[in-house]
CSV table of C-alpha atoms in Angstrom, one decimal:
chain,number,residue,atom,x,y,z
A,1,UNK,CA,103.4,79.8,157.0
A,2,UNK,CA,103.8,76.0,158.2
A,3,UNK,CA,100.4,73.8,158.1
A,4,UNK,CA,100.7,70.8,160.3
A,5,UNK,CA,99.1,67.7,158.7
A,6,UNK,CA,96.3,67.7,160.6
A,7,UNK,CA,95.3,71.9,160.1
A,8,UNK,CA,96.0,70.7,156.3
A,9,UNK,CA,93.7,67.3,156.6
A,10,UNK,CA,91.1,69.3,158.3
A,11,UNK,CA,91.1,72.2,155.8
A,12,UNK,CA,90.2,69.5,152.7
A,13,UNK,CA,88.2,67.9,154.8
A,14,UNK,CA,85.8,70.8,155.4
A,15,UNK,CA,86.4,71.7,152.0
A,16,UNK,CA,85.0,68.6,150.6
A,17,UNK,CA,82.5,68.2,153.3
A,18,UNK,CA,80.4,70.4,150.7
A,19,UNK,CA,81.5,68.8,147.6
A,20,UNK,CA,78.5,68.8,145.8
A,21,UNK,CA,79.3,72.7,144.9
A,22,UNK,CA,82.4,72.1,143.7
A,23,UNK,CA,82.9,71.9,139.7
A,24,UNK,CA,86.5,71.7,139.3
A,25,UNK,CA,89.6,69.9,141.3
A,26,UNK,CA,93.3,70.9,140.0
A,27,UNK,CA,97.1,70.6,141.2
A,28,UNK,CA,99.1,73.9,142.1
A,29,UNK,CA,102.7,73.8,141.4
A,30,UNK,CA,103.1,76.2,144.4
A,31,UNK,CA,101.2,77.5,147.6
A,32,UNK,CA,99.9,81.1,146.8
A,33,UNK,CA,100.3,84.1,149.0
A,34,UNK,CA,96.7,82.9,150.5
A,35,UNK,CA,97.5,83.3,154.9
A,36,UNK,CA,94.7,85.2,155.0
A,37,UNK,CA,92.2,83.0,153.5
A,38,UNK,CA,90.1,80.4,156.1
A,39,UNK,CA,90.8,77.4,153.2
A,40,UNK,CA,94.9,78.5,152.6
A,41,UNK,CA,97.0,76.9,151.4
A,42,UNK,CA,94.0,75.4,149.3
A,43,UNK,CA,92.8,77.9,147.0
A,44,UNK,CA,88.8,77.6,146.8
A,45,UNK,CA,87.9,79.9,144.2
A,46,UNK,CA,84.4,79.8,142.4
A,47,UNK,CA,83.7,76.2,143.6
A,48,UNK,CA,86.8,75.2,141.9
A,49,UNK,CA,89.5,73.7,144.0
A,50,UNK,CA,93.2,74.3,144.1
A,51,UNK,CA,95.1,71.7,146.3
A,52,UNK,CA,99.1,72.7,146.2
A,53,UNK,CA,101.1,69.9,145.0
A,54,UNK,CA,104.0,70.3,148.1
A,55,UNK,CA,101.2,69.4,150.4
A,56,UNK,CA,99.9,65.8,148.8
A,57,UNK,CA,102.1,63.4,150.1
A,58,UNK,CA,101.3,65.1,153.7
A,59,UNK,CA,97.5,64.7,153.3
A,60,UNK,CA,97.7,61.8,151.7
A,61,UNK,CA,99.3,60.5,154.6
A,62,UNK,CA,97.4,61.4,156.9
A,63,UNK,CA,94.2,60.9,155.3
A,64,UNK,CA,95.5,57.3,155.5
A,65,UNK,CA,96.4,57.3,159.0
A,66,UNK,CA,92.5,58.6,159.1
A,67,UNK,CA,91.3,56.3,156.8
A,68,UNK,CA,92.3,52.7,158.9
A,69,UNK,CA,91.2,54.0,162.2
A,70,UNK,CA,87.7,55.0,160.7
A,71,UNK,CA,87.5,51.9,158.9
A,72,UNK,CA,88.4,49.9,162.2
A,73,UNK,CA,85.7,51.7,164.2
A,74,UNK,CA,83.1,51.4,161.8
A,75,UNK,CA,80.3,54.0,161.2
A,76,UNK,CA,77.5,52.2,162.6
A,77,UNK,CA,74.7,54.6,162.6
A,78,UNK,CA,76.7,57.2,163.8
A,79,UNK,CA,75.6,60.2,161.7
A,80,UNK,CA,79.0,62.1,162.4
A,81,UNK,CA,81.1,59.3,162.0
A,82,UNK,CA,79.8,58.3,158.8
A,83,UNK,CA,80.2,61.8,157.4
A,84,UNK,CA,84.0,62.4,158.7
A,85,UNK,CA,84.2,58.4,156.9
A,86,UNK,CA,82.8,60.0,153.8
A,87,UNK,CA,85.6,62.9,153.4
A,88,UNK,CA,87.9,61.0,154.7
A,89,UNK,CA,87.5,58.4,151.5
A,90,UNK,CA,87.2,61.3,149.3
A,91,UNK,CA,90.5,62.6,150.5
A,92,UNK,CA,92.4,60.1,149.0
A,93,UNK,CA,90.2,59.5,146.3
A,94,UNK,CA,90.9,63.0,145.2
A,95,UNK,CA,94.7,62.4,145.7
A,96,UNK,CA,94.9,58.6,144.5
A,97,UNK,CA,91.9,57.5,141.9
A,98,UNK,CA,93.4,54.2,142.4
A,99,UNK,CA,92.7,53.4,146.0
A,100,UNK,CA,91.2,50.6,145.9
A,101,UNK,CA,90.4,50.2,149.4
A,102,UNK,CA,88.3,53.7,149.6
A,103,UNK,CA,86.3,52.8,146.8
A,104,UNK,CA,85.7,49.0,148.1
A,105,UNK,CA,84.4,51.0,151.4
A,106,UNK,CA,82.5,53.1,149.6
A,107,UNK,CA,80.6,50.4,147.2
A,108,UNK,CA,79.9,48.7,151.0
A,109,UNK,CA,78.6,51.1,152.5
A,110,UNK,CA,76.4,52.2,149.0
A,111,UNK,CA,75.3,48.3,149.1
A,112,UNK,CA,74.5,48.8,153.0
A,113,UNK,CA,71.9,51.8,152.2
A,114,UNK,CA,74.4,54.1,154.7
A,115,UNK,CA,75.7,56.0,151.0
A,116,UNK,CA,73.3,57.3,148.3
A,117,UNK,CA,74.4,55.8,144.8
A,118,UNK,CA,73.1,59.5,143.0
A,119,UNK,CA,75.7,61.2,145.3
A,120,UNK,CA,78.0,59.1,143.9
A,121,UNK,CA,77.7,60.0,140.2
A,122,UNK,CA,78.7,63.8,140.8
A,123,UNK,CA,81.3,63.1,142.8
A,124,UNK,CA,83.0,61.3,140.0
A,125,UNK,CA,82.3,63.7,137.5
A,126,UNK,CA,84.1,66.6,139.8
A,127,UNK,CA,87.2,63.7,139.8
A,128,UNK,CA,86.6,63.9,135.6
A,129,UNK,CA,87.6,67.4,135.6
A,130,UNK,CA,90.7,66.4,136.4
A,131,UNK,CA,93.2,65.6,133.4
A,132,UNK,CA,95.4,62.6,134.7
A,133,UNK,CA,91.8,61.3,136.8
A,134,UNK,CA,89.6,60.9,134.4
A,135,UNK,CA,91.9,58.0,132.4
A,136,UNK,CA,91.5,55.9,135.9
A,137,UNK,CA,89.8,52.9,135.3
A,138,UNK,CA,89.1,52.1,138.9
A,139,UNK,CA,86.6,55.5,138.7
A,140,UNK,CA,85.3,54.4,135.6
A,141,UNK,CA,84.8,50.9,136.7
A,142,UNK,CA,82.7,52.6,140.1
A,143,UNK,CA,80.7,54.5,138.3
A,144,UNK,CA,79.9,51.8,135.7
A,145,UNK,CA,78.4,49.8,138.9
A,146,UNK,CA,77.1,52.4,140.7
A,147,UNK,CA,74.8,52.9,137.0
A,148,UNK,CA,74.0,49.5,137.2
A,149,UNK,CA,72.8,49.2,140.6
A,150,UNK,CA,70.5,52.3,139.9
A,151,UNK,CA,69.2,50.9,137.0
A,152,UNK,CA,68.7,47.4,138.7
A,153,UNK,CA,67.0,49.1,141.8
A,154,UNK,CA,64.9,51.4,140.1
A,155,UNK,CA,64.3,50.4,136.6
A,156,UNK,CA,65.6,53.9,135.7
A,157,UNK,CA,68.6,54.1,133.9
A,158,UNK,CA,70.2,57.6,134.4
A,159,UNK,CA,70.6,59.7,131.4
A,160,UNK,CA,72.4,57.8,128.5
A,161,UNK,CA,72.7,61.5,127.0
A,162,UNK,CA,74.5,62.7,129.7
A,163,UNK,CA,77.0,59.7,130.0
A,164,UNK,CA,78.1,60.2,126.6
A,165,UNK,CA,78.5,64.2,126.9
A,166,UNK,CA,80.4,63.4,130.2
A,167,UNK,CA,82.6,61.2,128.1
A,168,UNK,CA,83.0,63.5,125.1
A,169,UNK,CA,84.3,66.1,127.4
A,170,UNK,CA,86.7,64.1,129.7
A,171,UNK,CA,88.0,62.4,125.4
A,172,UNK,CA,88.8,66.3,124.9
A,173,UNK,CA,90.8,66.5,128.3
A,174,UNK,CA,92.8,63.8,127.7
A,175,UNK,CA,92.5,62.7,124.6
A,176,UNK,CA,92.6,58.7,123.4
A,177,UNK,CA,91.2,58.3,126.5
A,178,UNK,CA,90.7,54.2,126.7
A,179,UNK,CA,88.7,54.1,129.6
A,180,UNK,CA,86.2,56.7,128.6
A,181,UNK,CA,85.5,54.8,125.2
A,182,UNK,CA,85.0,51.8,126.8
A,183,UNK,CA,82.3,53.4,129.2
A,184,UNK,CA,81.1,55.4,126.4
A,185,UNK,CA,81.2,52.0,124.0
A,186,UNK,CA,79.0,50.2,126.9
A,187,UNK,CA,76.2,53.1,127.7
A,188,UNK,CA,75.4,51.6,124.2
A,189,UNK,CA,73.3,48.7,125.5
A,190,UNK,CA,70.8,51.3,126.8
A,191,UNK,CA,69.9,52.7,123.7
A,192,UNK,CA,67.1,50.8,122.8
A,193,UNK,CA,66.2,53.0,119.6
A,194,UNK,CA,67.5,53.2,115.8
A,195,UNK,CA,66.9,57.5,115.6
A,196,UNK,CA,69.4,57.1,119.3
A,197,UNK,CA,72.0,55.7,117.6
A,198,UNK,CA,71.6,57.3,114.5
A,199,UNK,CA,72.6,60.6,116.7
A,200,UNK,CA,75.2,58.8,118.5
A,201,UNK,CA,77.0,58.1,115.1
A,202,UNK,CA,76.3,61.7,114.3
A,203,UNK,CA,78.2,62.6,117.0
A,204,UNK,CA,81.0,60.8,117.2
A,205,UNK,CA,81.7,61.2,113.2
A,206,UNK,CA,81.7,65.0,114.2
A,207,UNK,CA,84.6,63.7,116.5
A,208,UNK,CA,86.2,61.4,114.5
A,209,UNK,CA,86.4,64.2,111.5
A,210,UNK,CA,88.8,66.0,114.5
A,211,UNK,CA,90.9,63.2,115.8
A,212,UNK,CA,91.7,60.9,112.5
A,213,UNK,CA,94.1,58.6,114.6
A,214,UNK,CA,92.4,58.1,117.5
A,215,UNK,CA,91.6,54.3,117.2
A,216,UNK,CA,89.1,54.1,119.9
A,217,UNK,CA,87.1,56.9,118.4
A,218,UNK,CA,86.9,54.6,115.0
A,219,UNK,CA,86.2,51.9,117.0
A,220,UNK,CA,83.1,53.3,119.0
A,221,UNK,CA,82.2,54.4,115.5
A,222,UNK,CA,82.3,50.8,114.5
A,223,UNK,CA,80.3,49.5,118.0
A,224,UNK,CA,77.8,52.4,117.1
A,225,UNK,CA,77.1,50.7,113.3
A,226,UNK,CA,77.0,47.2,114.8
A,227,UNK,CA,74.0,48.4,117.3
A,228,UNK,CA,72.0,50.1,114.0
A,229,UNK,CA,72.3,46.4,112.6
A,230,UNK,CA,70.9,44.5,115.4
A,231,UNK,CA,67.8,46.9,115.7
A,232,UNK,CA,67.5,46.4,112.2
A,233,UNK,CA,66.9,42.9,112.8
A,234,UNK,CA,70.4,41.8,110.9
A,235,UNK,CA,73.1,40.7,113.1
A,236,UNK,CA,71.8,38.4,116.0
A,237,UNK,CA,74.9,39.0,117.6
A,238,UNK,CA,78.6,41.0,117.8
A,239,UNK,CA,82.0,39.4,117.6
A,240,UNK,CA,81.3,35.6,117.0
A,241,UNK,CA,81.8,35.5,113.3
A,242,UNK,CA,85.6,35.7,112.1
A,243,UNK,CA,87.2,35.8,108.6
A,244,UNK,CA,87.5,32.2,108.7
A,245,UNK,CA,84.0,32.2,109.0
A,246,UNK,CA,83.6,34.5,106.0
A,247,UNK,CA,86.5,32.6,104.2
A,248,UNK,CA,85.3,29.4,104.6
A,249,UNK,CA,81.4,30.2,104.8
A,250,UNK,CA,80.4,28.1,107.8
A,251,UNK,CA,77.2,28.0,109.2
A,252,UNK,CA,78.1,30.5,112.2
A,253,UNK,CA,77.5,33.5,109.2
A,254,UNK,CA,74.2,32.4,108.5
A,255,UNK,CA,72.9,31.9,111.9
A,256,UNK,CA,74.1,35.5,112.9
A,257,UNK,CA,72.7,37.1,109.6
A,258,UNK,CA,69.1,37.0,109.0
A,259,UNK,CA,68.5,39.8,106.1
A,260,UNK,CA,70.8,37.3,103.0
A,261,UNK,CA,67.9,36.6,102.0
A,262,UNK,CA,66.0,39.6,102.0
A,263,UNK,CA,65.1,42.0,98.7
A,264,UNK,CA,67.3,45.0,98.0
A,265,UNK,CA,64.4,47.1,98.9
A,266,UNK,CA,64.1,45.6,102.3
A,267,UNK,CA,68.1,45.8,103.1
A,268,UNK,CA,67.7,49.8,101.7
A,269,UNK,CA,68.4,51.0,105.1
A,270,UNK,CA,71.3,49.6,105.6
A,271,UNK,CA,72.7,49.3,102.4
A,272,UNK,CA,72.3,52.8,102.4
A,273,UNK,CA,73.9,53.5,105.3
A,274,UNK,CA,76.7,51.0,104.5
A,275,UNK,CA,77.5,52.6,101.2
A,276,UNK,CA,78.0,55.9,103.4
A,277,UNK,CA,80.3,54.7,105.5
A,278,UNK,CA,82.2,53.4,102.6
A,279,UNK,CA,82.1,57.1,100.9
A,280,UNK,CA,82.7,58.7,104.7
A,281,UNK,CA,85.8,56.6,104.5
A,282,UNK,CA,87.5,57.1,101.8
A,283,UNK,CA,87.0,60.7,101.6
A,284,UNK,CA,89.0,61.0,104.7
A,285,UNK,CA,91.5,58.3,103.5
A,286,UNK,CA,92.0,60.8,100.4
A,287,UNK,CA,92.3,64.1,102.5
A,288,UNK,CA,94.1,61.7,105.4
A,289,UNK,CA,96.5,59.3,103.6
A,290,UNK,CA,99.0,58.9,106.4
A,291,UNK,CA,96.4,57.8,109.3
A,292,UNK,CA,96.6,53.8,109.4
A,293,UNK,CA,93.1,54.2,111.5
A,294,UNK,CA,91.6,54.9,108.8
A,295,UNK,CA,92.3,51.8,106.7
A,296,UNK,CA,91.4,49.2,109.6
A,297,UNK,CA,88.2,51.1,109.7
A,298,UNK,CA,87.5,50.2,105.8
A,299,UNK,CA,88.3,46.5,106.6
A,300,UNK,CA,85.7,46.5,108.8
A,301,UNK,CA,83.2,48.1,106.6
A,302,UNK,CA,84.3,45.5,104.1
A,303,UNK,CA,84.0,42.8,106.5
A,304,UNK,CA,80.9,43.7,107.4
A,305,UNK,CA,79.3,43.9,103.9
A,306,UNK,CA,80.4,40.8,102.9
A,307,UNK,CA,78.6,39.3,106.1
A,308,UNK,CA,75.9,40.9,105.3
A,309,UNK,CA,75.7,39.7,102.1
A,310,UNK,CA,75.7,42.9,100.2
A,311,UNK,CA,78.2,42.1,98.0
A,312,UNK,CA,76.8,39.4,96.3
A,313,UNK,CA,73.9,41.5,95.6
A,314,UNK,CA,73.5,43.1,91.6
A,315,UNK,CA,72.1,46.6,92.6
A,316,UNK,CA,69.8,47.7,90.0
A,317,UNK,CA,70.2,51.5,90.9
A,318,UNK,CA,73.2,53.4,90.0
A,319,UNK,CA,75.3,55.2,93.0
A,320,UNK,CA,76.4,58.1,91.7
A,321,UNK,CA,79.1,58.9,94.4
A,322,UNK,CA,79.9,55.1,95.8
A,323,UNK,CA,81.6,52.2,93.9
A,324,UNK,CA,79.8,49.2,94.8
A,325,UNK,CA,82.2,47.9,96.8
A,326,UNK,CA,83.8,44.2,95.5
A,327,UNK,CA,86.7,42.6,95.0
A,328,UNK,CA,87.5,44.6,91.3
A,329,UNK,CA,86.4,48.2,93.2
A,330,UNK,CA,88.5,47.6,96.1
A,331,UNK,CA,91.8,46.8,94.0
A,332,UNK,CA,91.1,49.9,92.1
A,333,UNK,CA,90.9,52.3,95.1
A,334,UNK,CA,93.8,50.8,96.3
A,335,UNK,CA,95.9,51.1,93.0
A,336,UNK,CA,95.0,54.6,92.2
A,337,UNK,CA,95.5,55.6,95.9
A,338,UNK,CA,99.5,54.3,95.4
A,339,UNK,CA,99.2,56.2,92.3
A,340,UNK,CA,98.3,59.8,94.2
A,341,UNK,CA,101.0,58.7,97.3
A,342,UNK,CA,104.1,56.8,95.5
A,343,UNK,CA,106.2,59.0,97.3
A,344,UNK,CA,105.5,57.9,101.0
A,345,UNK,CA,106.3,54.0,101.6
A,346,UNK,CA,104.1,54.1,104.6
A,347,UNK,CA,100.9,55.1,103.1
A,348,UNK,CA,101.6,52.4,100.6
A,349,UNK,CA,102.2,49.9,102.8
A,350,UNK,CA,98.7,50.6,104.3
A,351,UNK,CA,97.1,50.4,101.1
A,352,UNK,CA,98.7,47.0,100.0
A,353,UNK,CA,98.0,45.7,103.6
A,354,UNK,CA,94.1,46.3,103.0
A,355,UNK,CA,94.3,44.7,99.5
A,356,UNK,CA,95.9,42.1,101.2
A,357,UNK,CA,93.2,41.4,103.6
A,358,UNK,CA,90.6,42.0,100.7
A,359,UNK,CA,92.9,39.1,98.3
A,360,UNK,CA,92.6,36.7,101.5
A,361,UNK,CA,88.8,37.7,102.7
A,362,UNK,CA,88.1,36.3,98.6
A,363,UNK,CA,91.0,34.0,98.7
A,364,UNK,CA,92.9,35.3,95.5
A,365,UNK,CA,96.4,35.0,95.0
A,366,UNK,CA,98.0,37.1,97.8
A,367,UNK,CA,101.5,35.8,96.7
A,368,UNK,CA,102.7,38.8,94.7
A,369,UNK,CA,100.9,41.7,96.9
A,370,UNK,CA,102.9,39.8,99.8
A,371,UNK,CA,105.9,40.2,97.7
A,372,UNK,CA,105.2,44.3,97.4
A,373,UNK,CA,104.7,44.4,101.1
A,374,UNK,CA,108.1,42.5,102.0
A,375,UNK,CA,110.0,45.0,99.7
A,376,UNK,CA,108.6,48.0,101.2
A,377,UNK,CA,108.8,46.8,104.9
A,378,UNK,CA,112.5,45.2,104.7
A,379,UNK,CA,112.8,46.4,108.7
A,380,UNK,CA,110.5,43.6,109.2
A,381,UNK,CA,110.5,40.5,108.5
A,382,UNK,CA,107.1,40.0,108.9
A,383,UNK,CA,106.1,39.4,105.3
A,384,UNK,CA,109.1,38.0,104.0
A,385,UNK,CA,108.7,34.7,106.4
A,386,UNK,CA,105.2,34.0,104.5
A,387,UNK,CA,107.7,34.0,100.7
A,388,UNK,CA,109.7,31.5,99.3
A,389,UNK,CA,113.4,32.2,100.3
A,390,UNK,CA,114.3,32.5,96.6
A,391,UNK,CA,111.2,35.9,96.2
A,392,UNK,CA,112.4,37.3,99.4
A,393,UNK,CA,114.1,40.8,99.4
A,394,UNK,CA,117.9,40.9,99.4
């Protein structure tokens, strides 16, 4: 059966007009044998919709055409009007995530008291179920300010819980899902709690243990431990010290550290949750050797202690299961990890990268580590350019 594009706009258009009930959206490769269903050739089957992919350009179209005569007419405060506006945006929402103009319209008409910013937040969630909308960062980026204007409105900041399970599941859709760790990465700054994050970092290391080279899983994980240190009262702020800092200690570490000076007892939380991290890591490292992730994620927990201050500290407690990391226990990780994986040049090349990084963090010699590294990278000629011509690899 033919479906002009108008029968087909109309049929979405009812459909959606009800979109609250709906809990799934999803592409058919082909129009079922559905002419005697009131929604065909959309398939509407337990509140999950079926739109067939011959029939989206069409709609889309349309929906357009739609779209810019709505838009022109305005919806005053016509009822009707506003409502056929409303489906009409969500038409080619549903289609294209990225149209900017529908979700300009739709922030308008929020900010203009005509839309209702809760109905908002489910309606993105039903475009999360689907795999290649939920990496959009146009949605993302809505629903980010439609949080914030609830929150500025009404002092109540919807559930923080609930963001992060929404972004959990759309990370298991489509996974290394940027967009959804950044939004996931920013809910932090409404967790105003140590036992909150504390959880959080439970649950991401429950995810990180499944998805070892996902980077911005590691680096949540990282966001997650910087937020436990500034409700402890030890980093003032994120991001504005840098190795040179550390290198050259400037006065920019001790302004954003206050605990340097403070008795191991006092600095047992965190030391003890630093020292895990440490042991997390390289328990993964041992049972993970080829994931690079991994080893960007000890240089920041090496970073970090050193800003801290913890390595300058002489613990007068033994750790049974944890080097105190230094300079001397770093080198030896690294050296008996080239030991267990001598076979695979890219796992050492990891390994001698981090020692590098640890050589320069204390400012040791890095000449003959850069030497190792040239010889196994001789694709590149990365770390050959740092040697004199007459140490470089023929």
């Amino acid at each position: 059966m033919e479906y002009t594009p108008e029968v087909l706009y109309e049929k979405l258009t009812k459909i959606l007009y009800r979109s609250e009930e709906l809990e799934e959206l999803g592409l058919l490769p082909v129009a079922g044998n559905l002419d005697g269903s009131e929604h065909a050739p959309f398939v509407l089957l337990e509140n999950r919709l079926g739109i067939p992919l011959q029939y989206v350009t069409t709609i889309y179209k349309c929906a357009w055409g739609k779209f810019c005569s709505l838009r022109s007419a305005g919806s005053g405060s016509d009822k009707e009007a506003l409502t056929r506006l409303d489906c009409c945006m969500k038409s080619l929402i549903i289609i294209n995530p990225e149209c900017y103009s529908a979700w300009n319209l739709r922030k308008q008409l929020v900010q203009q008291g005509q839309l209702d910013p809760a109905n908002e937040l489910p309606f993105i969630e039903l475009l999360f179920t689907f795999p290649q909308h939920n990496k959009s960062y146009t949605t993302w980026h809505h629903r980010k300010w439609v949080i914030e204007l609830i929150a500025a409105k009404t002092s109540c900041m919807p559930s923080v819980i609930k963001e992060i399970e929404i972004c959990s599941r759309v990370g298991e859709l489509y996974p290394k899902n940027y967009n959804a760790w950044v939004h996931r990465q920013w809910i932090l700054k409404y967790i105003d709690n140590q036992q909150a994050l504390l959880e959080e970092l439970e649950r991401v290391t429950y995810w990180n243990n499944s998805h070892i080279s996902d980077h911005s899983g590691f680096h949540h994980r990282e966001q997650v431990l910087l937020r436990i240190c500034q409700q402890l009262g030890v980093l003032s702020s994120i991001g504005r010290v840098s190795r040179i800092n550390i290198m050259e200690k400037s006065n920019s570490v001790s302004s954003n550290v206050s605990l340097l000076n403070a008795s191991l007892d006092e600095q047992r939380p965190l030391l003890d949750l630093w020292l895990a991290e440490f042991r997390y890591t390289k328990e993964l490292l041992t049972r993970y050797p080829e994931h690079e992730t991994l080893w960007y994620h000890l240089r920041f927990c090496y970073f970090y202690w050193r800003l801290i201050g913890f390595e300058e500290l002489s613990p007068d407690i033994e750790e049974s299961n944890t080097a105190w990391p230094c300079l001397h226990s770093e080198m030896n990780f690294v050296e008996q990890f080239i030991e267990l994986n001598a076979h695979d040049s890219d796992e050492a090349t990891y390994a001698l990268s981090y020692k590098l990084y640890i050589l320069e963090l204390n400012q040791q010699e890095v000449m003959p580590t850069m030497a190792q590294l040239a010889e196994l990278s001789k694709h590149s000629n990365y770390y050959a350019a740092h040697l004199p011509a007459s140490s470089r690899p023929t």
